[in-house]
PDB file of C-alpha atoms in Angstrom:
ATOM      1  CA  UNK A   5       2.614  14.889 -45.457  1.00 44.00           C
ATOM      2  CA  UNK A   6       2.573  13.569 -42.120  1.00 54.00           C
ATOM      3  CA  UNK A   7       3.809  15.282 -39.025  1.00 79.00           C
ATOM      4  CA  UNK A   8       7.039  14.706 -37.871  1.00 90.00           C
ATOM      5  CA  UNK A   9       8.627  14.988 -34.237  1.00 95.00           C
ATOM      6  CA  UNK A  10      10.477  18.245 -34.224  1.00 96.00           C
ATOM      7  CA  UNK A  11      12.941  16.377 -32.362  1.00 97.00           C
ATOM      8  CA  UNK A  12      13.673  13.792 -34.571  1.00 96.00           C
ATOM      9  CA  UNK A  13      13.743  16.118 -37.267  1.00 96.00           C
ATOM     10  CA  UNK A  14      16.883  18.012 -35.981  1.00 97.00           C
ATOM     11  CA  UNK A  15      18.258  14.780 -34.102  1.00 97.00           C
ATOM     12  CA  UNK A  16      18.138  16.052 -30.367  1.00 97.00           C
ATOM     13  CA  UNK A  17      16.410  14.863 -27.380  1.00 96.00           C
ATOM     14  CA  UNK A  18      13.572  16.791 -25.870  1.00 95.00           C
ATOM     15  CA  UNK A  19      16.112  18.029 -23.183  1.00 95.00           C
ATOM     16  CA  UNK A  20      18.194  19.805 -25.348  1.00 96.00           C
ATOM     17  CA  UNK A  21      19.720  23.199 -24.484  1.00 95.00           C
ATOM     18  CA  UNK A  22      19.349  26.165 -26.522  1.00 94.00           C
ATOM     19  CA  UNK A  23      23.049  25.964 -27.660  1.00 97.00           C
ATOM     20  CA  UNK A  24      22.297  22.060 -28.516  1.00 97.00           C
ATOM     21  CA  UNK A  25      19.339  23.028 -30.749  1.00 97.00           C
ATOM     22  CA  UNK A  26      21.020  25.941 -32.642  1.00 97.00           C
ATOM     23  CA  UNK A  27      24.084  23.540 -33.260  1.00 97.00           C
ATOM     24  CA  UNK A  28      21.350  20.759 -34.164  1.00 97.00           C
ATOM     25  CA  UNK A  29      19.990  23.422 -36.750  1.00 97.00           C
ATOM     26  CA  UNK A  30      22.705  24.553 -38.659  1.00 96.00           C
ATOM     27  CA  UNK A  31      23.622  20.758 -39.392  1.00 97.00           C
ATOM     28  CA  UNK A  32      20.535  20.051 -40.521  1.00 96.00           C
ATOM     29  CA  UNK A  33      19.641  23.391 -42.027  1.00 95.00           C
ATOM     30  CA  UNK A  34      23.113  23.028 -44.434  1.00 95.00           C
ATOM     31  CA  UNK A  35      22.562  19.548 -45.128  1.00 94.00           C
ATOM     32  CA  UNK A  36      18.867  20.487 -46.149  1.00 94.00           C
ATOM     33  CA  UNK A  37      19.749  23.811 -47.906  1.00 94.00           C
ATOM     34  CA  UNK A  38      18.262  23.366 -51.749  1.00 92.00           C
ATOM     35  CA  UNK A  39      21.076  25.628 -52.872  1.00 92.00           C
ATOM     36  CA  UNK A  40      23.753  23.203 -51.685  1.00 92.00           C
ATOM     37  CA  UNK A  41      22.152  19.694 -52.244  1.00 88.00           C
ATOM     38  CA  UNK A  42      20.815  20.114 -56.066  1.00 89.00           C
ATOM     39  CA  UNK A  43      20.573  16.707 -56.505  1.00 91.00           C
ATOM     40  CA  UNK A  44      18.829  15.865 -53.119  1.00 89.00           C
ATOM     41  CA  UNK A  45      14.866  15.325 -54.396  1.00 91.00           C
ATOM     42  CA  UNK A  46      13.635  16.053 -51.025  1.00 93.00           C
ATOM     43  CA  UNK A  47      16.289  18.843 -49.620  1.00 93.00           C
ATOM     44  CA  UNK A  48      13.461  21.849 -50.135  1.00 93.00           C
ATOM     45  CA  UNK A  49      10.630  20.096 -48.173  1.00 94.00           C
ATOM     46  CA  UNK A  50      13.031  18.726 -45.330  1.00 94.00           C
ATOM     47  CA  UNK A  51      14.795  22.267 -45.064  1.00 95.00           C
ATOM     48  CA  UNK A  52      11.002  23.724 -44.120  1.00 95.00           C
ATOM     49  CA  UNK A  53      10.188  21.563 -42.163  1.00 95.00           C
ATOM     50  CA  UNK A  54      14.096  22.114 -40.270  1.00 96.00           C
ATOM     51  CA  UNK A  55      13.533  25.284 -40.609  1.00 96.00           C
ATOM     52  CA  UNK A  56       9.529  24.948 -39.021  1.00 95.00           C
ATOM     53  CA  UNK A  57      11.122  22.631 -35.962  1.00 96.00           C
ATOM     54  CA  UNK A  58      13.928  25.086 -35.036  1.00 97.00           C
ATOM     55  CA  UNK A  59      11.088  28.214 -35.219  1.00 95.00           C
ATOM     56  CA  UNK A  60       8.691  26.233 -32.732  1.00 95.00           C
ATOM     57  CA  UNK A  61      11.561  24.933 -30.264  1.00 96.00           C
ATOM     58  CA  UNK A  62      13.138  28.047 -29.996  1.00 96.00           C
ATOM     59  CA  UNK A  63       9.726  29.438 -28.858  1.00 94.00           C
ATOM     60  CA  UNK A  64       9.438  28.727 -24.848  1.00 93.00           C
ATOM     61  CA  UNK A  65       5.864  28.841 -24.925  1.00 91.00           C
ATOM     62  CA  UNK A  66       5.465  27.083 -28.121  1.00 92.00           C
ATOM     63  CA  UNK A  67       8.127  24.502 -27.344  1.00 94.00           C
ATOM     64  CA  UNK A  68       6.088  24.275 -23.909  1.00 92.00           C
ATOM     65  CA  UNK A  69       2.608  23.237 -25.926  1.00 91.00           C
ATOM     66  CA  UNK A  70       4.091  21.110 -28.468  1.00 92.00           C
ATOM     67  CA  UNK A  71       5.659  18.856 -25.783  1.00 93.00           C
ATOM     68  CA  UNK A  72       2.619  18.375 -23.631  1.00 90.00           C
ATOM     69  CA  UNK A  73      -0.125  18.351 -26.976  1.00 89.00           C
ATOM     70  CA  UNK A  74       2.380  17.715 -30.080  1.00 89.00           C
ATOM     71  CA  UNK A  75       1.153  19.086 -33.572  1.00 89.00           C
ATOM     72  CA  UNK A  76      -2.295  19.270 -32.455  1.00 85.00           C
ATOM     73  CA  UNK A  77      -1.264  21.746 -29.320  1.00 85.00           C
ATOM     74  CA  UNK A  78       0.469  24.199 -31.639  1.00 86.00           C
ATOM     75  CA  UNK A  79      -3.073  24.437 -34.094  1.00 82.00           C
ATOM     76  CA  UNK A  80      -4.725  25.797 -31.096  1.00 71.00           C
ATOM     77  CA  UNK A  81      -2.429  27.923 -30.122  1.00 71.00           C
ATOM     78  CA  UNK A  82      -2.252  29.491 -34.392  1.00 69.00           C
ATOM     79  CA  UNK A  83      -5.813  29.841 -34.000  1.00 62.00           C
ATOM     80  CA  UNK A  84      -6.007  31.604 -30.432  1.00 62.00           C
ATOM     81  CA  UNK A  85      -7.746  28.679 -29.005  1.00 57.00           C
ATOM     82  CA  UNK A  86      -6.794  27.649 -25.029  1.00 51.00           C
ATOM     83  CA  UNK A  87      -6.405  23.898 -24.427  1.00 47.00           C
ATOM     84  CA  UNK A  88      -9.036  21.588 -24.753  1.00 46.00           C
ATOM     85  CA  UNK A  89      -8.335  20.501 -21.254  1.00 48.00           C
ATOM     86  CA  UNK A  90      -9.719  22.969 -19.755  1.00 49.00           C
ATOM     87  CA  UNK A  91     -12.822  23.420 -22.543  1.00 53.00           C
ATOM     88  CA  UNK A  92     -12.301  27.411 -22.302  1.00 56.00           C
ATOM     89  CA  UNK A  93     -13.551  27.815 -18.554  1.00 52.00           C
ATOM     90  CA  UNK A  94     -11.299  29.676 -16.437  1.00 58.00           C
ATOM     91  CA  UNK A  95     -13.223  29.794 -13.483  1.00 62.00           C
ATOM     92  CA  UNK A  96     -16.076  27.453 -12.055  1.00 58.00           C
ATOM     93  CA  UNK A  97     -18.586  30.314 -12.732  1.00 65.00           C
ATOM     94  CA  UNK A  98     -18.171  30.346 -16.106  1.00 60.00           C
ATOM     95  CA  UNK A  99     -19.239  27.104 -16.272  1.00 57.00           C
ATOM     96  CA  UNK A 100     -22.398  27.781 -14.672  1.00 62.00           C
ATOM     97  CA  UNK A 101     -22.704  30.812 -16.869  1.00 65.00           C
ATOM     98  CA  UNK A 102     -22.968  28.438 -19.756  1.00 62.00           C
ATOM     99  CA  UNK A 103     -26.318  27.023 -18.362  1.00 63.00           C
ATOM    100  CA  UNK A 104     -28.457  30.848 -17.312  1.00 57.00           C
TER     101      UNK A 104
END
């Protein structure tokens, strides 16, 4: 499955509020909800993946990553890895570190 914009997902714009988003997510999550849309083929994979989009936007610092790296951004920051902007070097002497 490809990776969806958490935005689109819950159908808000990347300026949202917090009150926005929890509105957004309670729409979506009922409309999703396997329990209440039998017949919907899809309703169990679309209410993760609400469910996934409301748990990473409500997250300042995750929300933060995913909007400046998207899905990639967030894998780094599961696995404890920094941005690769900044290869792991906080400081010009660990750079030259690298090379003694």
């Amino acid at each position: 499955m490809s990776k969806h914009d958490y935005y689109t997902i819950l159908g808000i714009t990347r300026d949202a509020t917090e009150k926005e988003l929890k509105k957004a997510y309670r729409l979506k999550a009922r409309q999703y909800h396997p329990d209440l849309n039998p017949d919907l083929e899809d309703a169990e994979a679309m209410f993760k993946l609400t469910a996934e989009a409301y748990e990473v936007l409500t997250d300042t610092a995750r929300r933060a990553i995913y909007d400046e790296f998207g899905h990639s951004g967030l894998e780094d920051f599961r696995h404890g890895v920094k941005s690769t902007a900044g290869a792991g070097f906080e400081t010009v002497e660990d750079i030259f570190a690298q090379f003694n």
